[in-house]
mmCIF file of C-alpha atoms in Angstrom:
data_model
loop_
_atom_site.group_PDB
_atom_site.id
_atom_site.type_symbol
_atom_site.label_atom_id
_atom_site.label_comp_id
_atom_site.label_asym_id
_atom_site.label_seq_id
_atom_site.Cartn_x
_atom_site.Cartn_y
_atom_site.Cartn_z
ATOM 1 C CA VAL A 1 80.943 81.697 90.050
ATOM 2 C CA GLN A 2 78.968 84.855 90.796
ATOM 3 C CA MET A 3 77.497 83.240 93.903
ATOM 4 C CA GLY A 4 81.008 82.222 94.886
ATOM 5 C CA GLU A 5 82.271 85.754 94.437
ATOM 6 C CA VAL A 6 79.565 87.035 96.794
ATOM 7 C CA SER A 7 80.560 84.368 99.339
ATOM 8 C CA LEU A 8 84.236 85.307 98.980
ATOM 9 C CA MET A 9 83.422 88.992 99.441
ATOM 10 C CA ASN A 10 81.375 88.082 102.507
ATOM 11 C CA LEU A 11 84.273 86.079 103.941
ATOM 12 C CA ARG A 12 86.556 89.087 103.600
ATOM 13 C CA ILE A 13 83.993 91.472 105.112
ATOM 14 C CA ALA A 14 83.377 89.058 108.006
ATOM 15 C CA GLY A 15 87.110 88.900 108.643
ATOM 16 C CA GLU A 16 87.337 92.673 108.849
ATOM 17 C CA ALA A 17 84.247 92.835 111.090
ATOM 18 C CA LEU A 18 85.925 90.354 113.388
ATOM 19 C CA LEU A 19 89.353 91.974 113.451
ATOM 20 C CA GLN A 20 88.087 95.554 113.678
ATOM 21 C CA ASN A 21 85.006 94.945 115.899
ATOM 22 C CA ASN A 22 82.969 96.633 113.159
ATOM 23 C CA THR A 23 79.191 96.407 113.632
ATOM 24 C CA ALA A 24 78.331 97.785 110.169
ATOM 25 C CA GLU A 25 80.418 95.120 108.426
ATOM 26 C CA MET A 26 78.911 92.453 110.666
ATOM 27 C CA GLU A 27 75.418 93.507 109.577
ATOM 28 C CA GLU A 28 76.499 93.657 105.918
ATOM 29 C CA VAL A 29 77.598 90.014 106.104
ATOM 30 C CA ILE A 30 74.198 88.979 107.456
ATOM 31 C CA GLU A 31 72.419 90.853 104.622
ATOM 32 C CA ASN A 32 74.725 89.357 101.987
ATOM 33 C CA GLU A 33 74.040 85.879 103.360
ATOM 34 C CA LYS A 34 70.367 86.352 102.460
ATOM 35 C CA MET A 35 71.435 87.038 98.852
ATOM 36 C CA ILE A 36 73.646 83.928 98.852
ATOM 37 C CA ASN A 37 70.703 81.828 100.051
ATOM 38 C CA ARG A 38 68.463 83.259 97.287
ATOM 39 C CA MET A 39 71.126 82.494 94.696
ATOM 40 C CA GLU A 40 71.424 78.948 96.025
ATOM 41 C CA ARG A 41 67.678 78.390 95.582
ATOM 42 C CA MET A 42 67.662 79.850 92.057
ATOM 43 C CA LEU A 43 70.696 77.855 90.927
ATOM 44 C CA THR A 44 69.416 74.636 92.469
ATOM 45 C CA ASP A 45 66.033 75.066 90.754
ATOM 46 C CA TYR A 46 67.817 75.671 87.447
ATOM 47 C CA LEU A 47 70.081 72.636 87.874
ATOM 48 C CA VAL A 48 67.061 70.444 88.698
ATOM 49 C CA LYS A 49 65.481 71.502 85.381
ATOM 50 C CA ILE A 50 68.694 70.797 83.479
ATOM 51 C CA ASN A 51 69.049 67.441 85.182
ATOM 52 C CA HIS A 52 65.728 66.356 83.647
ATOM 53 C CA LEU A 53 67.048 66.884 80.103
ATOM 54 C CA SER A 54 68.720 64.225 78.005
ATOM 55 C CA LEU A 55 72.322 64.519 79.130
ATOM 56 C CA ASN A 56 75.354 62.488 78.183
ATOM 57 C CA GLU A 57 77.612 61.083 80.903
ATOM 58 C CA ALA A 58 80.017 64.051 80.932
ATOM 59 C CA GLN A 59 77.131 66.518 81.165
ATOM 60 C CA GLN A 60 75.556 64.538 84.003
ATOM 61 C CA LEU A 61 78.864 64.721 85.891
ATOM 62 C CA VAL A 62 79.048 68.503 85.421
ATOM 63 C CA VAL A 63 75.453 69.017 86.594
ATOM 64 C CA LYS A 64 76.031 66.801 89.642
ATOM 65 C CA ASN A 65 79.245 68.671 90.460
ATOM 66 C CA LEU A 66 77.496 72.019 90.045
ATOM 67 C CA PHE A 67 74.872 70.887 92.587
ATOM 68 C CA TYR A 68 77.699 70.085 94.989
ATOM 69 C CA THR A 69 79.533 73.319 94.160
ATOM 70 C CA VAL A 70 76.458 75.420 94.921
ATOM 71 C CA SER A 71 76.130 73.623 98.244
ATOM 72 C CA ASP A 72 79.806 74.165 99.111
ATOM 73 C CA ILE A 73 79.579 77.859 98.207
ATOM 74 C CA GLU A 74 76.501 78.217 100.401
ATOM 75 C CA ARG A 75 78.401 76.583 103.272
ATOM 76 C CA ILE A 76 81.262 79.075 102.780
ATOM 77 C CA GLY A 77 78.595 81.765 103.175
ATOM 78 C CA ASP A 78 77.367 80.086 106.359
ATOM 79 C CA HIS A 79 80.879 80.065 107.811
ATOM 80 C CA SER A 80 81.216 83.766 106.951
ATOM 81 C CA GLU A 81 77.969 84.394 108.784
ATOM 82 C CA ASN A 82 79.390 82.442 111.753
ATOM 83 C CA LEU A 83 82.424 84.751 111.696
ATOM 84 C CA ALA A 84 80.126 87.789 111.677
ATOM 85 C CA GLU A 85 78.241 86.381 114.666
ATOM 86 C CA LEU A 86 81.547 85.867 116.471
ATOM 87 C CA ALA A 87 82.380 89.502 115.676
ATOM 88 C CA GLY A 88 79.055 90.459 117.257
ATOM 89 C CA GLU A 89 79.919 88.465 120.355
ATOM 90 C CA LYS A 90 83.306 90.208 120.537
ATOM 91 C CA ILE A 91 81.678 93.618 120.193
ATOM 92 C CA GLN A 92 78.904 92.928 122.689
ATOM 93 C CA ASN A 93 81.311 91.613 125.308
ATOM 94 C CA GLN A 94 84.048 94.166 124.552
ATOM 95 C CA ILE A 95 86.561 91.457 123.723
ATOM 96 C CA TYR A 96 89.767 92.281 121.859
ATOM 97 C CA PHE A 97 92.469 90.070 120.408
ATOM 98 C CA SER A 98 96.136 90.698 121.086
ATOM 99 C CA GLN A 99 98.249 92.043 118.229
ATOM 100 C CA LYS A 100 99.757 88.575 117.755
ATOM 101 C CA ALA A 101 96.347 86.876 117.656
ATOM 102 C CA SER A 102 95.034 89.494 115.201
ATOM 103 C CA ALA A 103 98.076 89.077 112.938
ATOM 104 C CA ASP A 104 97.698 85.283 113.041
ATOM 105 C CA LEU A 105 94.007 85.508 112.173
ATOM 106 C CA ARG A 106 94.702 87.949 109.344
ATOM 107 C CA GLU A 107 97.210 85.480 107.883
ATOM 108 C CA MET A 108 94.753 82.588 108.141
ATOM 109 C CA LEU A 109 91.903 84.688 106.702
ATOM 110 C CA SER A 110 94.107 85.565 103.753
ATOM 111 C CA ALA A 111 95.010 81.917 103.126
ATOM 112 C CA ALA A 112 91.362 80.788 103.398
ATOM 113 C CA ALA A 113 90.238 83.552 101.023
ATOM 114 C CA ALA A 114 92.999 82.551 98.582
ATOM 115 C CA SER A 115 91.767 78.957 98.588
ATOM 116 C CA VAL A 116 88.231 80.132 97.738
ATOM 117 C CA GLU A 117 89.480 82.553 95.093
ATOM 118 C CA HIS A 118 91.539 79.824 93.390
ATOM 119 C CA ALA A 119 88.617 77.378 93.582
ATOM 120 C CA LEU A 120 86.290 79.852 91.874
ATOM 121 C CA SER A 121 88.888 80.511 89.202
ATOM 122 C CA ALA A 122 89.354 76.769 88.680
ATOM 123 C CA ARG A 123 85.565 76.348 88.380
ATOM 124 C CA LYS A 124 85.262 79.224 85.929
ATOM 125 C CA ASP A 125 88.165 78.263 83.650
ATOM 126 C CA HIS A 126 88.491 74.495 84.266
ATOM 127 C CA ASP A 127 92.122 75.245 85.076
ATOM 128 C CA MET A 128 94.175 72.492 86.708
ATOM 129 C CA SER A 129 96.889 74.960 87.739
ATOM 130 C CA LYS A 130 94.236 76.706 89.880
ATOM 131 C CA VAL A 131 93.200 73.344 91.332
ATOM 132 C CA ARG A 132 96.801 72.837 92.438
ATOM 133 C CA LEU A 133 96.809 76.329 93.987
ATOM 134 C CA VAL A 134 93.675 75.420 95.965
ATOM 135 C CA ILE A 135 95.406 72.311 97.276
ATOM 136 C CA GLN A 136 98.437 74.384 98.340
ATOM 137 C CA SER A 137 96.256 77.041 99.985
ATOM 138 C CA GLU A 138 94.165 74.438 101.786
ATOM 139 C CA GLU A 139 97.305 72.726 103.103
ATOM 140 C CA ARG A 140 98.539 76.136 104.305
ATOM 141 C CA VAL A 141 95.239 76.742 106.125
ATOM 142 C CA ASP A 142 95.373 73.292 107.728
ATOM 143 C CA SER A 143 98.927 73.928 108.907
ATOM 144 C CA LEU A 144 98.017 77.362 110.253
ATOM 145 C CA GLU A 145 94.957 75.985 112.033
ATOM 146 C CA GLU A 146 97.050 73.369 113.804
ATOM 147 C CA ASP A 147 99.856 75.790 114.726
ATOM 148 C CA LEU A 148 97.539 78.592 115.832
ATOM 149 C CA ARG A 149 95.416 76.239 117.917
ATOM 150 C CA GLU A 150 98.496 74.981 119.788
ATOM 151 C CA GLN A 151 99.909 78.496 120.266
ATOM 152 C CA HIS A 152 96.597 79.834 121.481
ATOM 153 C CA ILE A 153 96.036 77.014 123.947
ATOM 154 C CA GLU A 154 99.511 77.719 125.279
ATOM 155 C CA ARG A 155 98.636 81.441 125.662
ATOM 156 C CA LEU A 156 95.446 80.457 127.497
ATOM 157 C CA SER A 157 97.374 78.098 129.771
ATOM 158 C CA ASN A 158 99.889 80.834 130.545
ATOM 159 C CA ARG A 159 97.032 83.301 131.175
ATOM 160 C CA GLN A 160 98.298 85.579 128.425
ATOM 161 C CA CYS A 161 94.769 86.067 127.122
ATOM 162 C CA GLN A 162 91.203 85.898 128.391
ATOM 163 C CA THR A 163 89.185 82.707 128.192
ATOM 164 C CA GLU A 164 86.397 84.526 126.319
ATOM 165 C CA SER A 165 88.729 85.723 123.572
ATOM 166 C CA GLY A 166 90.343 82.294 123.458
ATOM 167 C CA VAL A 167 87.049 80.537 122.786
ATOM 168 C CA ILE A 168 86.195 82.979 119.987
ATOM 169 C CA PHE A 169 89.701 82.675 118.505
ATOM 170 C CA LEU A 170 89.411 78.884 118.356
ATOM 171 C CA ASP A 171 85.933 79.117 116.777
ATOM 172 C CA VAL A 172 87.292 81.508 114.150
ATOM 173 C CA ILE A 173 90.161 79.269 113.098
ATOM 174 C CA ASN A 174 87.809 76.278 112.984
ATOM 175 C CA ASN A 175 85.433 78.156 110.656
ATOM 176 C CA LEU A 176 88.317 79.259 108.412
ATOM 177 C CA GLU A 177 89.620 75.704 108.178
ATOM 178 C CA ARG A 178 86.153 74.561 107.119
ATOM 179 C CA VAL A 179 85.995 77.324 104.475
ATOM 180 C CA SER A 180 89.175 76.004 102.887
ATOM 181 C CA ASP A 181 87.775 72.445 103.020
ATOM 182 C CA HIS A 182 84.788 73.603 100.942
ATOM 183 C CA ALA A 183 87.146 75.320 98.486
ATOM 184 C CA LEU A 184 89.066 72.042 98.189
ATOM 185 C CA ASN A 185 85.787 70.216 97.470
ATOM 186 C CA ILE A 186 85.045 72.648 94.635
ATOM 187 C CA ALA A 187 88.523 72.149 93.188
ATOM 188 C CA GLY A 188 88.021 68.378 93.417
ATOM 189 C CA TYR A 189 84.850 68.566 91.312
ATOM 190 C CA VAL A 190 86.733 70.530 88.661
ATOM 191 C CA ARG A 191 89.579 68.005 88.726
ATOM 192 C CA ASP A 192 87.080 65.186 88.123
ATOM 193 C CA GLU A 193 85.712 66.984 85.067
ATOM 194 C CA VAL A 194 89.030 67.855 83.425
#
């Protein structure tokens, strides 16, 4: 859960770096990703040791799901790092999003972060109501991704935005959709245990 909280924080910082063209936040994400990777190694080593103990079937399921959870959390961190790199590309090339594109991304960032937050809460408390919230958030992100992709392609076709910003925008929404997929995976592991 602590590793997940660092990944969630990193997702939010990466979103701000991207929306505000903030170099300091971009660099903070990259530093935090190193901590996430260290945590992944420590937790995986610990789970390997536990896995060699005499475990009953329910305990084996939890350990297996924790392996998967650690991997999904690390992938959320990777997607946050991708967002930070996209922020760097925006900054380097002096690319800006329109107000509409920024508002759309802020909405999708919020929904993706909510899916991660609910997944971590479900993992921590084994709470099925949180699992259901993850499912709702993930469906919201999927819907936003589809709508925003179509709207943005239309803006590109109508030359309402630059190709460079369009490519970054589409990469951002793809990464956010993947973040919510990993949150859904985590919620699924919890559901299997409850």
